[in-house]
Coordinates of C-alpha atoms in Angstrom, one line a residue:
Chain A
M1 CA -5.1 -91.8 1.6
T2 CA -6.3 -93.3 -1.6
L3 CA -5.4 -91.2 -4.7
L4 CA -6.4 -93.5 -7.5
S5 CA -9.1 -96.1 -6.9
I6 CA -9.6 -98.9 -9.3
E7 CA -13.0 -100.4 -8.6
G8 CA -14.1 -103.6 -10.3
V9 CA -12.5 -102.5 -13.6
T10 CA -13.3 -104.8 -16.5
V11 CA -12.0 -104.2 -20.1
R12 CA -13.3 -106.1 -23.0
R13 CA -11.8 -105.9 -26.5
G14 CA -12.9 -107.8 -29.6
G15 CA -15.3 -110.1 -27.6
R16 CA -12.5 -111.0 -25.1
T17 CA -12.4 -110.0 -21.5
I18 CA -8.9 -108.7 -21.0
V19 CA -9.2 -107.2 -17.6
D20 CA -11.7 -108.8 -15.3
G21 CA -13.0 -107.0 -12.2
V22 CA -9.7 -105.6 -10.8
N23 CA -9.8 -103.7 -7.5
A24 CA -6.9 -101.7 -6.1
E25 CA -6.6 -98.6 -4.0
L26 CA -3.5 -96.7 -4.8
A27 CA -2.1 -93.9 -2.7
A28 CA 0.4 -91.1 -3.1
G29 CA 4.0 -92.1 -2.3
Q30 CA 3.6 -95.6 -3.7
F31 CA 5.7 -97.0 -6.5
V32 CA 3.5 -99.9 -7.6
A33 CA 5.1 -102.5 -9.9
L34 CA 2.4 -104.0 -12.2
I35 CA 3.5 -107.5 -13.0
G36 CA 1.9 -110.4 -14.9
A37 CA 2.6 -112.6 -17.9
N38 CA 2.3 -111.4 -21.5
G39 CA -1.4 -110.9 -22.2
A40 CA -2.3 -110.7 -18.6
G41 CA -4.0 -107.3 -19.1
K42 CA -1.3 -105.0 -17.8
S43 CA -1.4 -102.5 -20.7
S44 CA -5.2 -102.5 -20.7
L45 CA -5.4 -101.9 -17.0
L46 CA -3.0 -99.0 -17.3
K47 CA -5.0 -97.5 -20.1
A48 CA -8.2 -97.8 -18.1
A49 CA -6.4 -96.3 -15.0
A50 CA -5.2 -93.4 -17.2
G51 CA -8.7 -92.7 -18.4
L52 CA -7.8 -93.4 -22.0
W53 CA -10.1 -96.4 -22.2
K54 CA -13.5 -96.4 -20.6
P55 CA -13.9 -99.6 -18.5
D56 CA -16.7 -101.8 -19.7
A57 CA -17.6 -102.4 -16.1
G58 CA -16.4 -100.8 -12.9
Q59 CA -14.9 -97.4 -12.5
V60 CA -11.7 -95.5 -11.7
T61 CA -11.8 -92.5 -9.4
L62 CA -9.1 -89.9 -8.8
D63 CA -9.5 -88.2 -5.4
G64 CA -13.0 -89.7 -5.3
A65 CA -14.0 -88.1 -8.6
L66 CA -14.9 -90.4 -11.5
L67 CA -12.2 -90.1 -14.3
A68 CA -15.0 -89.8 -16.8
S69 CA -16.4 -86.8 -15.0
L70 CA -13.1 -84.9 -15.2
S71 CA -12.3 -82.7 -18.2
R72 CA -9.6 -84.0 -20.5
R73 CA -7.5 -81.0 -19.6
T74 CA -7.9 -81.5 -15.8
L75 CA -7.1 -85.2 -16.1
A76 CA -4.1 -84.5 -18.3
Q77 CA -2.8 -82.1 -15.6
R78 CA -3.2 -84.6 -12.8
R79 CA -1.8 -87.7 -14.4
A80 CA 0.8 -88.5 -17.0
Y81 CA 0.9 -91.7 -19.1
L82 CA 3.7 -93.2 -21.1
P83 CA 2.8 -96.0 -23.5
Q84 CA 5.1 -99.0 -24.2
S85 CA 8.2 -97.9 -26.4
P86 CA 7.1 -94.3 -26.8
R87 CA 8.1 -92.9 -30.2
V88 CA 8.5 -89.4 -31.6
E89 CA 7.2 -89.1 -35.1
W90 CA 9.1 -86.0 -36.3
P91 CA 12.7 -85.0 -35.8
I92 CA 12.0 -82.3 -33.2
S93 CA 14.5 -81.3 -30.6
V94 CA 14.6 -82.9 -27.2
E95 CA 13.6 -79.5 -25.7
R96 CA 10.5 -79.4 -27.8
L97 CA 9.6 -83.0 -27.1
V98 CA 9.8 -82.4 -23.3
A99 CA 7.8 -79.1 -23.7
L100 CA 5.0 -81.1 -25.2
G101 CA 4.3 -82.3 -21.7
L102 CA 3.0 -78.8 -21.0
T103 CA 0.2 -79.1 -23.5
P104 CA -2.6 -79.4 -20.9
R105 CA -1.3 -76.2 -19.2
L106 CA -1.0 -74.0 -22.3
P107 CA -3.7 -71.9 -23.9
P108 CA -4.9 -73.1 -27.3
F109 CA -2.6 -70.7 -29.2
G110 CA 0.8 -69.2 -28.8
G111 CA 4.2 -70.6 -28.1
L112 CA 5.9 -71.5 -24.9
D113 CA 5.7 -68.7 -22.4
A114 CA 9.0 -67.4 -20.8
W115 CA 7.9 -68.3 -17.3
L116 CA 7.9 -72.0 -18.4
E117 CA 11.5 -71.9 -19.4
P118 CA 12.9 -72.5 -15.9
A119 CA 10.6 -75.6 -15.4
L120 CA 11.9 -76.9 -18.8
T121 CA 15.5 -76.3 -17.8
Q122 CA 15.0 -77.9 -14.4
V123 CA 13.3 -81.1 -15.7
I124 CA 15.9 -81.5 -18.5
E125 CA 18.6 -81.2 -15.9
A126 CA 16.9 -83.6 -13.5
C127 CA 16.7 -86.2 -16.2
D128 CA 20.4 -85.8 -17.2
L129 CA 19.5 -84.4 -20.7
T130 CA 21.2 -81.1 -20.5
A131 CA 23.9 -82.2 -23.1
H132 CA 21.1 -83.4 -25.4
R133 CA 18.8 -80.4 -25.0
H134 CA 19.1 -79.2 -28.6
Q135 CA 19.7 -82.6 -30.1
T136 CA 17.2 -84.1 -32.5
A137 CA 15.0 -86.5 -30.5
T138 CA 15.0 -89.2 -33.3
T139 CA 18.8 -89.5 -33.0
L140 CA 18.7 -90.3 -29.2
S141 CA 19.7 -93.7 -28.0
G142 CA 17.1 -95.9 -26.3
G143 CA 18.2 -94.9 -22.8
E144 CA 18.3 -91.2 -23.7
L145 CA 14.8 -91.4 -25.3
A146 CA 13.4 -93.1 -22.3
R147 CA 14.7 -90.3 -20.1
A148 CA 13.4 -87.7 -22.5
M149 CA 9.9 -89.3 -22.4
L150 CA 10.1 -89.4 -18.6
A151 CA 11.0 -85.7 -18.6
R152 CA 8.1 -85.1 -20.9
A153 CA 5.8 -86.8 -18.4
L154 CA 7.2 -85.0 -15.4
I155 CA 7.3 -81.4 -16.7
G156 CA 3.6 -81.0 -16.1
E157 CA 4.2 -82.1 -12.4
P158 CA 1.5 -84.8 -12.4
D159 CA 0.4 -86.4 -9.1
I160 CA 0.1 -89.8 -10.9
L161 CA 2.5 -91.4 -13.3
L162 CA 1.4 -94.4 -15.3
V163 CA 4.1 -96.1 -17.3
D164 CA 3.9 -99.1 -19.6
E165 CA 7.1 -101.2 -19.5
P166 CA 9.5 -98.3 -19.1
I167 CA 12.6 -100.5 -19.1
S168 CA 11.9 -102.9 -21.9
G169 CA 14.8 -102.7 -24.4
L170 CA 17.1 -100.8 -22.0
D171 CA 20.5 -102.1 -21.0
P172 CA 21.0 -103.0 -17.2
R173 CA 22.5 -99.7 -16.3
H174 CA 19.7 -97.6 -17.9
A175 CA 17.1 -100.0 -16.6
L176 CA 18.4 -99.5 -13.1
D177 CA 18.6 -95.8 -13.6
T178 CA 15.0 -95.6 -14.8
V179 CA 13.6 -97.7 -12.0
S180 CA 15.4 -95.8 -9.3
R181 CA 14.1 -92.6 -10.8
L182 CA 10.6 -93.9 -10.6
Q183 CA 11.2 -94.9 -7.0
A184 CA 12.5 -91.5 -6.2
L185 CA 9.4 -89.9 -7.7
A186 CA 7.3 -91.9 -5.3
L187 CA 9.4 -91.8 -2.2
G188 CA 11.0 -88.4 -2.7
S189 CA 8.3 -86.3 -4.2
G190 CA 5.2 -88.2 -3.0
R191 CA 3.8 -89.1 -6.4
L192 CA 1.9 -92.3 -7.2
V193 CA 3.8 -94.3 -9.8
L194 CA 2.2 -97.3 -11.4
A195 CA 4.6 -99.1 -13.8
A196 CA 4.3 -102.3 -15.7
I197 CA 7.6 -104.1 -15.2
H198 CA 8.9 -107.5 -16.4
D199 CA 12.2 -107.4 -14.5
L200 CA 11.2 -109.1 -11.2
T201 CA 14.6 -108.4 -9.5
L202 CA 14.3 -104.6 -10.2
A203 CA 10.6 -104.7 -9.2
A204 CA 11.5 -106.5 -6.0
R205 CA 14.3 -104.1 -5.2
Y206 CA 12.7 -100.7 -5.9
S207 CA 8.9 -101.0 -5.8
T208 CA 7.0 -100.3 -2.7
H209 CA 4.0 -102.3 -3.8
I210 CA 3.2 -105.1 -6.2
L211 CA 0.0 -105.4 -8.3
A212 CA 0.0 -108.8 -9.9
L213 CA -2.4 -109.7 -12.7
H214 CA -3.2 -113.3 -13.8
E215 CA -5.3 -113.8 -16.9
G216 CA -7.0 -110.5 -16.4
R217 CA -7.8 -111.0 -12.8
L218 CA -6.1 -109.5 -9.7
A219 CA -3.7 -112.0 -8.3
T220 CA -2.6 -109.8 -5.5
F221 CA -2.0 -106.3 -4.4
G222 CA 0.1 -105.3 -1.4
P223 CA 3.5 -104.2 -0.1
T224 CA 6.3 -105.8 -2.1
A225 CA 8.0 -107.4 0.8
Q226 CA 4.8 -109.2 1.9
V227 CA 3.3 -110.2 -1.4
L228 CA 6.2 -111.0 -3.7
T229 CA 6.6 -114.7 -2.9
P230 CA 7.6 -117.8 -4.8
A231 CA 4.0 -118.9 -4.6
L232 CA 2.8 -115.7 -6.4
L233 CA 5.4 -116.1 -9.1
R234 CA 4.4 -119.7 -9.5
Q235 CA 0.7 -118.7 -10.0
V236 CA 1.4 -115.7 -12.2
F237 CA 4.3 -116.9 -14.4
Q238 CA 4.3 -120.7 -14.0
V239 CA 7.9 -120.6 -12.9
D240 CA 9.8 -122.0 -9.9
A241 CA 11.1 -119.0 -8.2
R242 CA 13.5 -118.3 -5.3
I243 CA 13.8 -114.9 -3.7
S244 CA 17.1 -114.2 -1.9
G245 CA 18.4 -111.1 -0.2
Q246 CA 16.6 -108.0 1.1
G247 CA 16.0 -104.5 0.0
L248 CA 18.4 -103.4 -2.8
E249 CA 20.2 -106.7 -2.5
T250 CA 17.1 -108.7 -3.5
V251 CA 17.5 -111.2 -6.4
V252 CA 14.7 -113.2 -7.9
H253 CA 15.9 -116.5 -9.5
Y254 CA 13.6 -118.6 -11.5
S255 CA 13.5 -121.6 -13.7
A256 CA 10.7 -123.3 -15.6
Chain B
M1 CA 13.8 -63.1 -33.7
K2 CA 12.6 -66.5 -32.6
S3 CA 14.3 -69.3 -34.5
G4 CA 12.2 -70.3 -37.5
A5 CA 10.3 -67.1 -37.5
W6 CA 12.3 -65.9 -40.5
I7 CA 11.0 -68.6 -42.8
T8 CA 7.5 -67.0 -42.1
V9 CA 8.9 -63.6 -42.9
A10 CA 10.7 -64.9 -46.0
A11 CA 7.5 -66.7 -47.3
L12 CA 5.5 -63.6 -46.7
G13 CA 8.1 -61.5 -48.6
V14 CA 8.0 -63.9 -51.6
L15 CA 4.2 -63.9 -51.4
L16 CA 4.0 -60.1 -51.5
L17 CA 6.5 -59.8 -54.3
A18 CA 4.7 -62.5 -56.3
A19 CA 1.4 -60.8 -55.7
V20 CA 2.6 -57.4 -56.9
A21 CA 4.4 -59.0 -59.9
S22 CA 1.3 -61.0 -60.9
L23 CA -0.5 -57.7 -61.5
F24 CA 2.0 -56.8 -64.1
V25 CA 2.1 -60.1 -66.0
G26 CA -0.5 -61.3 -68.4
R27 CA -1.6 -62.1 -72.0
V28 CA -2.7 -58.6 -72.6
H29 CA 0.3 -56.4 -72.5
V30 CA -0.3 -53.4 -70.2
P31 CA 2.7 -51.1 -69.7
P32 CA 3.8 -50.9 -66.0
M33 CA 2.9 -47.3 -65.7
E34 CA -0.6 -48.0 -67.0
V35 CA -1.0 -50.6 -64.3
I36 CA -0.1 -48.2 -61.6
R37 CA -2.3 -45.5 -63.1
G38 CA -5.1 -48.1 -63.5
F39 CA -5.3 -48.3 -59.7
R40 CA -5.5 -44.6 -59.1
S41 CA -7.9 -43.4 -61.7
D42 CA -11.7 -44.1 -61.6
D43 CA -12.3 -43.9 -65.4
L44 CA -12.6 -47.2 -67.2
T45 CA -9.6 -47.6 -69.4
L46 CA -8.6 -51.0 -70.8
A47 CA -5.8 -51.1 -68.3
S48 CA -7.9 -50.5 -65.3
I49 CA -10.4 -53.2 -66.4
V50 CA -7.7 -55.7 -67.1
L51 CA -6.3 -54.9 -63.7
T52 CA -9.4 -54.8 -61.4
E53 CA -11.6 -57.3 -63.2
L54 CA -9.0 -59.9 -64.4
R55 CA -5.7 -59.8 -62.6
L56 CA -6.8 -58.7 -59.2
P57 CA -9.5 -61.3 -58.6
R58 CA -7.1 -63.9 -60.1
A59 CA -4.3 -62.9 -57.7
V60 CA -6.7 -62.9 -54.7
L61 CA -8.0 -66.4 -55.7
A62 CA -4.4 -67.7 -56.2
I63 CA -3.5 -66.5 -52.7
A64 CA -6.6 -68.0 -51.0
V65 CA -6.4 -71.3 -52.9
G66 CA -2.6 -71.6 -52.4
A67 CA -2.8 -70.8 -48.7
T68 CA -5.6 -73.4 -48.4
L69 CA -3.5 -76.1 -50.1
G70 CA -0.4 -75.3 -48.1
L71 CA -2.2 -75.1 -44.7
S72 CA -4.4 -78.2 -45.3
G73 CA -1.3 -80.2 -46.5
A74 CA 0.5 -79.2 -43.3
V75 CA -2.4 -80.1 -41.0
L76 CA -3.0 -83.4 -42.7
Q77 CA 0.6 -84.4 -42.6
G78 CA 0.7 -83.5 -38.9
L79 CA -2.6 -85.3 -38.2
T80 CA -1.5 -88.5 -40.0
R81 CA 2.2 -88.1 -39.2
N82 CA 2.6 -89.2 -42.8
P83 CA 4.8 -87.0 -45.1
L84 CA 2.8 -88.1 -48.1
A85 CA -0.5 -86.7 -46.9
E86 CA -1.9 -84.1 -49.2
P87 CA -5.1 -82.0 -49.4
G88 CA -6.9 -84.6 -51.6
L89 CA -6.4 -87.3 -49.0
L90 CA -10.0 -87.2 -47.6
G91 CA -11.8 -87.3 -50.9
V92 CA -13.0 -83.7 -51.0
S93 CA -11.0 -82.7 -54.1
S94 CA -12.4 -85.6 -56.0
G95 CA -15.9 -84.6 -54.8
A96 CA -15.4 -81.1 -56.1
A97 CA -14.2 -82.5 -59.4
L98 CA -17.3 -84.7 -59.8
G99 CA -19.6 -81.7 -59.1
A100 CA -17.8 -79.6 -61.7
V101 CA -17.8 -82.4 -64.2
I102 CA -21.5 -82.9 -63.7
S103 CA -22.1 -79.2 -64.3
I104 CA -20.2 -79.5 -67.6
Y105 CA -21.8 -82.8 -68.5
F106 CA -25.3 -81.3 -68.4
G107 CA -24.3 -78.1 -70.0
L108 CA -25.0 -76.0 -66.9
A109 CA -21.7 -74.3 -67.1
Q110 CA -22.9 -72.6 -70.2
I111 CA -26.1 -71.3 -68.6
W112 CA -24.3 -69.7 -65.7
N113 CA -20.6 -69.8 -65.2
L114 CA -20.9 -70.1 -61.4
F115 CA -22.8 -73.4 -61.7
T116 CA -19.4 -75.2 -62.0
P117 CA -17.9 -73.9 -58.7
L118 CA -21.3 -74.2 -56.9
L119 CA -21.8 -77.8 -57.9
G120 CA -18.1 -78.4 -57.1
L121 CA -18.8 -77.2 -53.6
V122 CA -21.8 -79.5 -53.3
G123 CA -19.7 -82.4 -54.5
A124 CA -16.9 -81.6 -52.1
M125 CA -19.4 -81.4 -49.1
A126 CA -21.1 -84.7 -50.2
A127 CA -17.7 -86.5 -50.5
G128 CA -16.6 -85.1 -47.1
A129 CA -19.8 -86.3 -45.5
L130 CA -19.3 -89.7 -47.0
T131 CA -15.7 -89.8 -45.7
F132 CA -17.0 -88.8 -42.3
L133 CA -19.7 -91.4 -42.3
F134 CA -17.3 -94.3 -43.0
G135 CA -14.2 -92.8 -41.5
R136 CA -15.1 -92.5 -37.8
G137 CA -13.1 -94.5 -35.3
G138 CA -9.5 -93.8 -36.1
T139 CA -7.0 -92.0 -38.2
L140 CA -6.3 -95.0 -40.4
T141 CA -10.0 -95.5 -40.9
L142 CA -10.3 -91.9 -41.9
I143 CA -7.6 -92.2 -44.5
L144 CA -9.0 -95.5 -45.8
A145 CA -12.5 -93.9 -46.1
G146 CA -11.0 -90.9 -47.9
A147 CA -9.3 -93.3 -50.4
A148 CA -12.5 -95.3 -50.9
V149 CA -14.5 -92.1 -51.5
S150 CA -11.8 -90.8 -53.9
G151 CA -12.0 -94.1 -55.7
L152 CA -15.8 -94.1 -55.9
V153 CA -16.1 -90.5 -56.9
G154 CA -13.2 -90.9 -59.4
A155 CA -15.2 -93.7 -61.0
F156 CA -18.2 -91.4 -61.5
V157 CA -15.9 -88.8 -63.1
S158 CA -14.6 -91.5 -65.5
L159 CA -18.2 -92.5 -66.2
A160 CA -19.1 -88.9 -67.1
L161 CA -16.1 -88.7 -69.4
N162 CA -17.0 -92.1 -70.8
F163 CA -20.5 -91.0 -71.7
A164 CA -19.8 -87.4 -72.4
P165 CA -22.5 -85.9 -74.6
S166 CA -19.9 -84.6 -77.1
S167 CA -16.1 -84.9 -77.5
Y168 CA -16.1 -81.2 -76.8
A169 CA -17.7 -81.7 -73.4
A170 CA -15.2 -84.5 -72.6
Y171 CA -12.4 -82.2 -73.5
E172 CA -13.9 -79.5 -71.3
M173 CA -14.1 -81.9 -68.4
S174 CA -10.6 -83.1 -68.8
L175 CA -9.3 -79.5 -69.1
W176 CA -11.2 -78.4 -66.0
M177 CA -9.5 -81.2 -64.0
L178 CA -6.1 -79.9 -65.0
G179 CA -6.8 -76.7 -63.0
S180 CA -6.8 -73.1 -64.0
L181 CA -7.2 -69.6 -62.7
A182 CA -7.9 -68.1 -66.1
D183 CA -11.1 -66.0 -66.5
R184 CA -12.0 -66.1 -62.8
S185 CA -14.0 -63.1 -61.6
W186 CA -14.9 -61.5 -58.4
D187 CA -17.9 -63.8 -58.4
H188 CA -15.6 -66.7 -58.0
V189 CA -13.8 -65.0 -55.2
L190 CA -17.2 -64.4 -53.5
V191 CA -18.2 -68.0 -53.9
A192 CA -15.0 -69.5 -52.6
T193 CA -13.5 -67.2 -50.0
P194 CA -16.2 -67.5 -47.2
F195 CA -15.8 -71.3 -47.1
I196 CA -12.0 -71.0 -47.4
A197 CA -11.9 -68.5 -44.5
I198 CA -14.0 -70.7 -42.2
G199 CA -12.0 -73.7 -43.2
I200 CA -8.7 -72.0 -42.5
V201 CA -9.9 -70.8 -39.1
I202 CA -11.0 -74.4 -38.2
L203 CA -7.7 -75.9 -39.3
A204 CA -5.7 -73.3 -37.4
T205 CA -7.3 -74.3 -34.1
L206 CA -5.7 -77.8 -34.5
A207 CA -2.2 -76.5 -34.0
R208 CA -1.8 -77.7 -30.4
A209 CA -3.3 -81.0 -31.2
I210 CA -1.0 -81.9 -34.1
D211 CA 2.0 -80.9 -32.0
A212 CA 0.9 -83.3 -29.3
L213 CA 0.4 -86.0 -32.0
S214 CA 4.2 -85.9 -32.6
L215 CA 4.2 -88.3 -29.6
G216 CA 1.7 -90.7 -31.2
E217 CA -2.0 -91.0 -30.5
A218 CA -1.8 -92.6 -27.1
Q219 CA 0.4 -89.9 -25.6
A220 CA -1.6 -87.1 -27.4
A221 CA -4.8 -88.5 -25.9
S222 CA -3.1 -88.6 -22.5
L223 CA -2.2 -84.9 -22.9
G224 CA -5.8 -84.0 -23.2
V225 CA -6.2 -84.1 -27.0
D226 CA -9.6 -85.2 -28.1
L227 CA -8.6 -87.4 -31.1
D228 CA -12.1 -87.8 -32.4
R229 CA -12.8 -84.1 -32.3
T230 CA -9.4 -83.3 -33.9
R231 CA -10.1 -85.7 -36.8
I232 CA -13.6 -84.4 -37.4
L233 CA -12.5 -80.7 -37.3
A234 CA -9.7 -81.6 -39.7
L235 CA -12.2 -83.1 -42.1
I236 CA -14.6 -80.2 -41.8
G237 CA -11.8 -77.6 -42.2
V238 CA -10.3 -79.5 -45.2
G239 CA -13.8 -80.1 -46.6
L240 CA -14.7 -76.4 -46.6
S241 CA -11.4 -74.9 -47.6
V242 CA -10.1 -77.4 -50.1
G243 CA -13.6 -78.1 -51.4
A244 CA -14.1 -74.5 -52.2
A245 CA -10.6 -74.0 -53.5
T246 CA -10.9 -77.0 -55.9
S247 CA -14.4 -75.9 -56.9
V248 CA -13.1 -72.7 -58.4
T249 CA -9.7 -73.7 -59.7
G250 CA -9.9 -77.4 -60.5
S251 CA -7.3 -79.9 -59.3
V252 CA -4.0 -78.3 -58.4
G253 CA -1.6 -80.9 -57.1
F254 CA 1.7 -80.9 -55.3
I255 CA 1.4 -77.5 -53.6
G256 CA -0.1 -79.0 -50.5
L257 CA 2.3 -81.8 -50.5
V258 CA 5.5 -79.8 -51.1
A259 CA 5.0 -76.5 -49.1
P260 CA 5.0 -78.2 -45.7
H261 CA 8.2 -80.1 -46.6
I262 CA 10.0 -77.0 -47.7
V263 CA 9.3 -75.1 -44.4
R264 CA 9.6 -78.0 -42.0
P265 CA 13.4 -78.0 -41.5
F266 CA 13.3 -74.3 -40.9
V267 CA 10.9 -74.6 -37.9
G268 CA 12.6 -77.5 -36.2
H269 CA 10.0 -79.9 -37.6
Q270 CA 7.5 -78.8 -35.1
P271 CA 4.1 -79.5 -36.8
S272 CA 2.2 -76.4 -35.4
R273 CA 4.9 -74.1 -36.6
T274 CA 4.7 -75.3 -40.2
L275 CA 1.1 -74.1 -40.5
L276 CA 1.6 -70.4 -41.1
P277 CA 4.7 -70.5 -43.3
S278 CA 3.3 -73.4 -45.2
A279 CA 0.1 -71.5 -46.0
L280 CA 2.1 -68.4 -47.0
L281 CA 4.5 -70.4 -49.2
G282 CA 1.6 -72.3 -50.7
A283 CA 0.0 -69.0 -51.7
A284 CA 3.3 -67.7 -53.1
L285 CA 3.9 -70.9 -55.1
L286 CA 0.5 -70.9 -56.6
L287 CA 0.9 -67.2 -57.6
L288 CA 4.2 -68.1 -59.3
A289 CA 2.8 -71.1 -61.0
D290 CA -0.2 -69.0 -62.3
M291 CA 2.2 -66.4 -63.5
A292 CA 4.2 -69.1 -65.3
T293 CA 1.0 -70.2 -67.2
R294 CA 0.7 -66.6 -68.4
V295 CA 4.3 -65.9 -69.2
I296 CA 5.3 -69.1 -71.0
P297 CA 4.1 -68.6 -74.6
T298 CA 1.8 -71.4 -75.7
N299 CA -0.9 -71.7 -78.3
Q300 CA -3.4 -73.1 -75.9
E301 CA -3.7 -72.2 -72.2
L302 CA -1.0 -73.9 -70.2
R303 CA -2.9 -75.4 -67.3
L304 CA -2.1 -74.6 -63.7
G305 CA -2.1 -78.2 -62.5
V306 CA 0.4 -79.1 -65.2
I307 CA 2.8 -76.4 -64.0
T308 CA 2.5 -77.3 -60.3
A309 CA 3.1 -81.0 -61.1
L310 CA 6.1 -80.1 -63.3
M311 CA 7.4 -78.0 -60.4
G312 CA 6.5 -80.4 -57.6
A313 CA 7.6 -83.7 -59.0
P314 CA 11.3 -82.9 -59.3
F315 CA 11.1 -81.6 -55.7
F316 CA 9.9 -85.0 -54.7
F317 CA 12.8 -86.7 -56.4
W318 CA 15.1 -84.5 -54.4
L319 CA 13.2 -85.5 -51.2
V320 CA 13.7 -89.2 -52.1
V321 CA 17.4 -88.7 -52.7
R322 CA 17.7 -86.8 -49.4
L323 CA 15.9 -89.6 -47.5
Q324 CA 18.2 -92.2 -49.0
R325 CA 21.2 -90.2 -47.8
T326 CA 19.9 -89.7 -44.3
A327 CA 18.2 -93.0 -43.8
P328 CA 20.2 -95.2 -41.4

């Protein structure tokens, strides 16, 4: 069943059309890899899908309700969004950073209630941050910060997770770790995960679906095994690609 | 006790001590026993008049203004995520200064001593409105608009100084801008505190939003924070409280810049938790600075803004040195 429906979404910025009439019906339990060349409109589509940017044409609905009709708080409880290279601006502790994900669930005043502590402990444990719980977030390594941000996004138990390039700048092991976590969120806990990913091999191995953008338009959307083809990569990235292996053994080779 | 709560208690303790001490300190020597007696008796002795008509309103104003500066500095630093943000950032202090300077320029201050703070308030509101008009759209836009308004209003202040009707008037204007709590009465308290109270309440509602802004604007927005609303409320809150505070005391620098920095390490750098201790510490610092202007023997009145700058600037050197050490 459709959870998030992107209907003819068009985003224009500074007189340029960045996203042009994109349609896609996304359902719970899908891990959708959003692929496309630099400037293809991935980040803009994610922002529109998150309800942060109002589309210039078209609409996005969540469970059939227009995003624009939902209150900020309701929307924030239903979906989490992580921008590209998320940063923390003050040297707060990892625990505090993760707890910020509860903002839409807290009353306007007061601290963190005691009943939220177990949730905090649980998500910190699930993201392998227990050893870093009281560490200052600005001193985390790239991989640790990525996990902390993921924990921040997950603590509010959103149905939808929208992530912009979660593995850029991560070493192979941490990239693998992040992508398999995202997959587990979709397959294991039935969430919808939409993530912009440049590593085609990891996308091929872990994603359930591929949403490919080419110059702002939808190139294709469908199950990874069906739509990720050399022809698609030729169209989207202008590379000669070869896809070998299956499932977690898949490798995408390409040359210009 | 929750970690960090003790800095609030400590700041409150210093504030209370400073408040009590400020009643015993002044140009007119009143023996301590007389001060205590002045509170209890109803008959008008010199001591009781000095106390209830001079020192008490002065202490109340110092607390209100200091709390305003500390709180608005903490809110603006949280909003802009810039450790150099200070209460004058949005142009309202400059607006208040222009209003006050106009009142001195036209000799209104001599007709009625409340003309200066009232025109200061009008100037602060006008400057805040101008910042709002040009500063919509983003935090950077708001800061730039504030800088532009400060610049423009500052030019008018210079113009007034340039064409001052007499050298005495020019001197008065310059002195006013150095800040002072001397000779402030209950009337000044009545003019300023309603605006300060409303402004403080508005600023306090932004606690959750500035916490979320620790993650940057995109994530804060995704967490349900209405960025436009947050910026507008910050401007209104700062406009009312800092506008009113500057209108009655003149420009008092550094308190709003320094107080949040002092408390921040003690509350784990969480922006919302700097608000209360920063306000309390701002009040305590201003009380202490005002006491210093009274205790240090000088021929002319030592101005409040001079003392706060002398106290605040060395602190900033220390901050720079610490940054150099901790920077990667």
